[in-house]
Amino acid sequence: MSVKGTIYLEISTYLKQQIPGLKWVDKDRGQLENISNFVFPRPAIFLSFMRTEYGTIGNNSQQGTGAVRLRIAYENYADSFTGSVNQDKALAFFEFNEKVYETLQGLSGTHFSPLDRTADEDDLEHTNIIVTIQEYACNFVDDTAVKKKQFILTDPDVEVTHVKK
């Protein structure tokens, strides 16, 4: 499997195992921009890779510095204004977001160094679905271009006893 495919699977599987109530993890393909035509269970996390800059570290192996971006979609119809009878329910998405951070901060895997949160931001354009963006910096190691050499082992003590002329 590809390096980023492996990273995606490791992160998404870990999120599903560690966060109670998380219903959906998917590769971010703009689903939230087309929310009226794309139905998914919530809360959901959409994962993408941001710009990664690479440098060769030897033998065609490269190390990249980049970010993993999550868009956390949390459905909420409660009122958050001061004095609301369900304000605690309206603000529950903050706790969910903290659980995502707690789960991912420091996580490392097969091809990536420990994740380090660098930013989070509320996205205000999705009506009753609160979308929070979290970004995590990390290094990626991609060794898929390493030249694989096939060596043939020979026995140096073999004597040739018959040679045709």
PDB file of C-alpha atoms in Angstrom:
ATOM      1  CA  MET A   1       0.000   0.000   0.000  1.00  0.00           C
ATOM      2  CA  SER A   2       1.117   3.583  -0.569  1.00  0.00           C
ATOM      3  CA  VAL A   3       2.786   5.538   2.223  1.00  0.00           C
ATOM      4  CA  LYS A   4      -0.046   8.050   2.621  1.00  0.00           C
ATOM      5  CA  GLY A   5      -2.626   5.273   2.297  1.00  0.00           C
ATOM      6  CA  THR A   6      -0.946   3.452   5.183  1.00  0.00           C
ATOM      7  CA  ILE A   7      -0.816   6.641   7.270  1.00  0.00           C
ATOM      8  CA  TYR A   8      -4.500   7.329   6.563  1.00  0.00           C
ATOM      9  CA  LEU A   9      -5.499   3.810   7.607  1.00  0.00           C
ATOM     10  CA  GLU A  10      -3.428   3.906  10.795  1.00  0.00           C
ATOM     11  CA  ILE A  11      -4.809   7.270  11.905  1.00  0.00           C
ATOM     12  CA  SER A  12      -8.424   6.540  10.968  1.00  0.00           C
ATOM     13  CA  THR A  13      -8.383   3.108  12.608  1.00  0.00           C
ATOM     14  CA  TYR A  14      -6.857   4.537  15.786  1.00  0.00           C
ATOM     15  CA  LEU A  15      -9.460   7.323  15.932  1.00  0.00           C
ATOM     16  CA  LYS A  16     -12.318   4.797  15.598  1.00  0.00           C
ATOM     17  CA  GLN A  17     -10.814   2.628  18.355  1.00  0.00           C
ATOM     18  CA  GLN A  18     -10.118   5.446  20.814  1.00  0.00           C
ATOM     19  CA  ILE A  19     -12.998   7.922  20.517  1.00  0.00           C
ATOM     20  CA  PRO A  20     -16.346   6.766  21.881  1.00  0.00           C
ATOM     21  CA  GLY A  21     -19.245   7.943  19.753  1.00  0.00           C
ATOM     22  CA  LEU A  22     -17.206   8.631  16.625  1.00  0.00           C
ATOM     23  CA  LYS A  23     -19.390   7.320  13.825  1.00  0.00           C
ATOM     24  CA  TRP A  24     -17.525   8.079  10.592  1.00  0.00           C
ATOM     25  CA  VAL A  25     -13.961   8.624   9.404  1.00  0.00           C
ATOM     26  CA  ASP A  26     -13.311   9.312   5.741  1.00  0.00           C
ATOM     27  CA  LYS A  27     -10.791  10.857   3.378  1.00  0.00           C
ATOM     28  CA  ASP A  28     -11.806  14.487   2.897  1.00  0.00           C
ATOM     29  CA  ARG A  29     -13.050  14.880  -0.660  1.00  0.00           C
ATOM     30  CA  GLY A  30     -15.172  17.975  -0.113  1.00  0.00           C
ATOM     31  CA  GLN A  31     -18.135  16.137   1.400  1.00  0.00           C
ATOM     32  CA  LEU A  32     -18.908  19.071   3.707  1.00  0.00           C
ATOM     33  CA  GLU A  33     -19.170  21.456   0.761  1.00  0.00           C
ATOM     34  CA  ASN A  34     -21.847  19.178  -0.713  1.00  0.00           C
ATOM     35  CA  ILE A  35     -23.556  18.342   2.557  1.00  0.00           C
ATOM     36  CA  SER A  36     -27.098  18.410   1.140  1.00  0.00           C
ATOM     37  CA  ASN A  37     -26.212  15.589  -1.275  1.00  0.00           C
ATOM     38  CA  PHE A  38     -23.851  13.567   0.902  1.00  0.00           C
ATOM     39  CA  VAL A  39     -25.313  11.807   3.925  1.00  0.00           C
ATOM     40  CA  PHE A  40     -22.991  10.486   6.625  1.00  0.00           C
ATOM     41  CA  PRO A  41     -23.391   9.586  10.300  1.00  0.00           C
ATOM     42  CA  ARG A  42     -22.179  12.134  12.835  1.00  0.00           C
ATOM     43  CA  PRO A  43     -19.926  12.934  14.534  1.00  0.00           C
ATOM     44  CA  ALA A  44     -17.534  12.422  11.659  1.00  0.00           C
ATOM     45  CA  ILE A  45     -13.917  13.197  10.880  1.00  0.00           C
ATOM     46  CA  PHE A  46     -12.635  13.932   7.394  1.00  0.00           C
ATOM     47  CA  LEU A  47      -8.882  13.574   6.996  1.00  0.00           C
ATOM     48  CA  SER A  48      -6.580  15.086   4.368  1.00  0.00           C
ATOM     49  CA  PHE A  49      -2.904  15.728   3.811  1.00  0.00           C
ATOM     50  CA  MET A  50      -1.770  19.312   3.404  1.00  0.00           C
ATOM     51  CA  ARG A  51       1.241  20.449   1.395  1.00  0.00           C
ATOM     52  CA  THR A  52       4.288  18.285   2.122  1.00  0.00           C
ATOM     53  CA  GLU A  53       7.797  19.379   1.244  1.00  0.00           C
ATOM     54  CA  TYR A  54      10.334  16.600   0.704  1.00  0.00           C
ATOM     55  CA  GLY A  55      14.087  16.244   0.817  1.00  0.00           C
ATOM     56  CA  THR A  56      16.163  13.184  -0.024  1.00  0.00           C
ATOM     57  CA  ILE A  57      17.787  11.516   2.976  1.00  0.00           C
ATOM     58  CA  GLY A  58      19.749   8.892   1.050  1.00  0.00           C
ATOM     59  CA  ASN A  59      19.316   5.956  -1.311  1.00  0.00           C
ATOM     60  CA  ASN A  60      16.228   7.597  -2.893  1.00  0.00           C
ATOM     61  CA  SER A  61      14.447   7.640   0.460  1.00  0.00           C
ATOM     62  CA  GLN A  62      12.785  10.949   1.283  1.00  0.00           C
ATOM     63  CA  GLN A  63      11.612  12.715   4.398  1.00  0.00           C
ATOM     64  CA  GLY A  64       8.703  15.083   4.078  1.00  0.00           C
ATOM     65  CA  THR A  65       7.562  17.815   6.412  1.00  0.00           C
ATOM     66  CA  GLY A  66       3.858  18.451   6.229  1.00  0.00           C
ATOM     67  CA  ALA A  67       0.538  18.384   7.968  1.00  0.00           C
ATOM     68  CA  VAL A  68      -2.444  16.147   8.454  1.00  0.00           C
ATOM     69  CA  ARG A  69      -5.711  18.098   8.436  1.00  0.00           C
ATOM     70  CA  LEU A  70      -8.918  16.967  10.107  1.00  0.00           C
ATOM     71  CA  ARG A  71     -12.348  18.461   9.677  1.00  0.00           C
ATOM     72  CA  ILE A  72     -14.495  17.349  12.578  1.00  0.00           C
ATOM     73  CA  ALA A  73     -18.240  17.484  11.888  1.00  0.00           C
ATOM     74  CA  TYR A  74     -20.445  17.495  14.972  1.00  0.00           C
ATOM     75  CA  GLU A  75     -24.204  17.842  14.597  1.00  0.00           C
ATOM     76  CA  ASN A  76     -25.807  20.158  17.117  1.00  0.00           C
ATOM     77  CA  TYR A  77     -29.274  21.685  17.385  1.00  0.00           C
ATOM     78  CA  ALA A  78     -28.974  22.969  20.959  1.00  0.00           C
ATOM     79  CA  ASP A  79     -28.641  26.634  21.893  1.00  0.00           C
ATOM     80  CA  SER A  80     -25.341  27.924  23.244  1.00  0.00           C
ATOM     81  CA  PHE A  81     -26.445  31.390  24.342  1.00  0.00           C
ATOM     82  CA  THR A  82     -26.066  32.400  27.985  1.00  0.00           C
ATOM     83  CA  GLY A  83     -29.054  31.203  29.989  1.00  0.00           C
ATOM     84  CA  SER A  84     -30.015  28.452  27.550  1.00  0.00           C
ATOM     85  CA  VAL A  85     -31.458  25.362  29.244  1.00  0.00           C
ATOM     86  CA  ASN A  86     -29.351  23.124  27.009  1.00  0.00           C
ATOM     87  CA  GLN A  87     -26.158  25.159  26.811  1.00  0.00           C
ATOM     88  CA  ASP A  88     -24.075  22.227  28.120  1.00  0.00           C
ATOM     89  CA  LYS A  89     -25.371  20.062  25.269  1.00  0.00           C
ATOM     90  CA  ALA A  90     -24.664  22.829  22.761  1.00  0.00           C
ATOM     91  CA  LEU A  91     -21.050  23.055  23.911  1.00  0.00           C
ATOM     92  CA  ALA A  92     -20.428  19.284  23.966  1.00  0.00           C
ATOM     93  CA  PHE A  93     -18.603  19.546  20.635  1.00  0.00           C
ATOM     94  CA  PHE A  94     -15.712  21.239  22.492  1.00  0.00           C
ATOM     95  CA  GLU A  95     -15.255  18.098  24.594  1.00  0.00           C
ATOM     96  CA  PHE A  96     -15.404  15.911  21.501  1.00  0.00           C
ATOM     97  CA  ASN A  97     -12.731  18.067  19.827  1.00  0.00           C
ATOM     98  CA  GLU A  98     -10.543  17.805  22.924  1.00  0.00           C
ATOM     99  CA  LYS A  99     -10.871  14.025  22.802  1.00  0.00           C
ATOM    100  CA  VAL A 100      -9.665  14.080  19.181  1.00  0.00           C
ATOM    101  CA  TYR A 101      -6.686  16.216  20.218  1.00  0.00           C
ATOM    102  CA  GLU A 102      -5.920  13.986  23.204  1.00  0.00           C
ATOM    103  CA  THR A 103      -6.031  10.932  20.943  1.00  0.00           C
ATOM    104  CA  LEU A 104      -3.826  12.273  18.150  1.00  0.00           C
ATOM    105  CA  GLN A 105      -1.273  14.437  19.964  1.00  0.00           C
ATOM    106  CA  GLY A 106       1.998  12.485  19.939  1.00  0.00           C
ATOM    107  CA  LEU A 107       0.638   9.599  17.846  1.00  0.00           C
ATOM    108  CA  SER A 108       3.206   8.135  15.449  1.00  0.00           C
ATOM    109  CA  GLY A 109       3.042   5.277  13.014  1.00  0.00           C
ATOM    110  CA  THR A 110       4.728   3.274  10.303  1.00  0.00           C
ATOM    111  CA  HIS A 111       5.698   6.184   8.043  1.00  0.00           C
ATOM    112  CA  PHE A 112       5.101   9.254  10.219  1.00  0.00           C
ATOM    113  CA  SER A 113       6.671  10.937  13.239  1.00  0.00           C
ATOM    114  CA  PRO A 114       4.633  11.987  16.298  1.00  0.00           C
ATOM    115  CA  LEU A 115       1.753  14.283  15.388  1.00  0.00           C
ATOM    116  CA  ASP A 116       1.916  17.771  16.885  1.00  0.00           C
ATOM    117  CA  ARG A 117      -1.175  19.983  16.753  1.00  0.00           C
ATOM    118  CA  THR A 118      -0.362  23.306  15.120  1.00  0.00           C
ATOM    119  CA  ALA A 119      -3.800  24.865  14.645  1.00  0.00           C
ATOM    120  CA  ASP A 120      -7.503  24.555  15.166  1.00  0.00           C
ATOM    121  CA  GLU A 121     -10.324  26.704  13.884  1.00  0.00           C
ATOM    122  CA  ASP A 122     -14.117  26.740  13.810  1.00  0.00           C
ATOM    123  CA  ASP A 123     -15.643  26.709  10.350  1.00  0.00           C
ATOM    124  CA  LEU A 124     -18.899  28.659  10.466  1.00  0.00           C
ATOM    125  CA  GLU A 125     -20.625  27.691   7.234  1.00  0.00           C
ATOM    126  CA  HIS A 126     -22.461  24.429   7.894  1.00  0.00           C
ATOM    127  CA  THR A 127     -25.709  25.366   9.708  1.00  0.00           C
ATOM    128  CA  ASN A 128     -26.408  22.826  12.463  1.00  0.00           C
ATOM    129  CA  ILE A 129     -23.214  20.921  11.835  1.00  0.00           C
ATOM    130  CA  ILE A 130     -20.315  22.478  13.675  1.00  0.00           C
ATOM    131  CA  VAL A 131     -17.099  21.910  11.770  1.00  0.00           C
ATOM    132  CA  THR A 132     -13.780  22.278  13.556  1.00  0.00           C
ATOM    133  CA  ILE A 133     -10.515  22.114  11.654  1.00  0.00           C
ATOM    134  CA  GLN A 134      -7.483  20.662  13.413  1.00  0.00           C
ATOM    135  CA  GLU A 135      -4.040  20.481  11.815  1.00  0.00           C
ATOM    136  CA  TYR A 136      -1.126  18.348  12.986  1.00  0.00           C
ATOM    137  CA  ALA A 137       2.467  18.709  11.811  1.00  0.00           C
ATOM    138  CA  CYS A 138       4.654  15.665  11.339  1.00  0.00           C
ATOM    139  CA  ASN A 139       7.418  14.204   9.222  1.00  0.00           C
ATOM    140  CA  PHE A 140       6.728  11.515   6.665  1.00  0.00           C
ATOM    141  CA  VAL A 141       9.265   8.967   5.483  1.00  0.00           C
ATOM    142  CA  ASP A 142       8.751   7.673   1.967  1.00  0.00           C
ATOM    143  CA  ASP A 143      11.107   4.897   0.926  1.00  0.00           C
ATOM    144  CA  THR A 144       9.067   3.577  -2.012  1.00  0.00           C
ATOM    145  CA  ALA A 145      11.657   4.770  -4.555  1.00  0.00           C
ATOM    146  CA  VAL A 146      14.538   2.956  -2.877  1.00  0.00           C
ATOM    147  CA  LYS A 147      16.138   0.774  -5.495  1.00  0.00           C
ATOM    148  CA  LYS A 148      15.671  -2.838  -4.573  1.00  0.00           C
ATOM    149  CA  LYS A 149      18.644  -4.881  -5.731  1.00  0.00           C
ATOM    150  CA  GLN A 150      18.446  -8.564  -6.273  1.00  0.00           C
ATOM    151  CA  PHE A 151      21.621 -10.369  -5.322  1.00  0.00           C
ATOM    152  CA  ILE A 152      22.512 -13.889  -6.398  1.00  0.00           C
ATOM    153  CA  LEU A 153      24.463 -15.771  -3.776  1.00  0.00           C
ATOM    154  CA  THR A 154      27.257 -17.949  -5.053  1.00  0.00           C
ATOM    155  CA  ASP A 155      29.484 -20.398  -3.268  1.00  0.00           C
ATOM    156  CA  PRO A 156      33.094 -19.213  -3.606  1.00  0.00           C
ATOM    157  CA  ASP A 157      34.437 -22.696  -2.855  1.00  0.00           C
ATOM    158  CA  VAL A 158      32.841 -24.347  -5.892  1.00  0.00           C
ATOM    159  CA  GLU A 159      35.470 -25.935  -8.150  1.00  0.00           C
ATOM    160  CA  VAL A 160      34.917 -26.274 -11.858  1.00  0.00           C
ATOM    161  CA  THR A 161      35.846 -29.826 -12.783  1.00  0.00           C
ATOM    162  CA  HIS A 162      34.767 -29.977 -16.378  1.00  0.00           C
ATOM    163  CA  VAL A 163      35.021 -27.218 -18.982  1.00  0.00           C
ATOM    164  CA  LYS A 164      33.889 -27.699 -22.582  1.00  0.00           C
ATOM    165  CA  LYS A 165      36.126 -26.316 -25.294  1.00  0.00           C
TER     166      LYS A 165
END
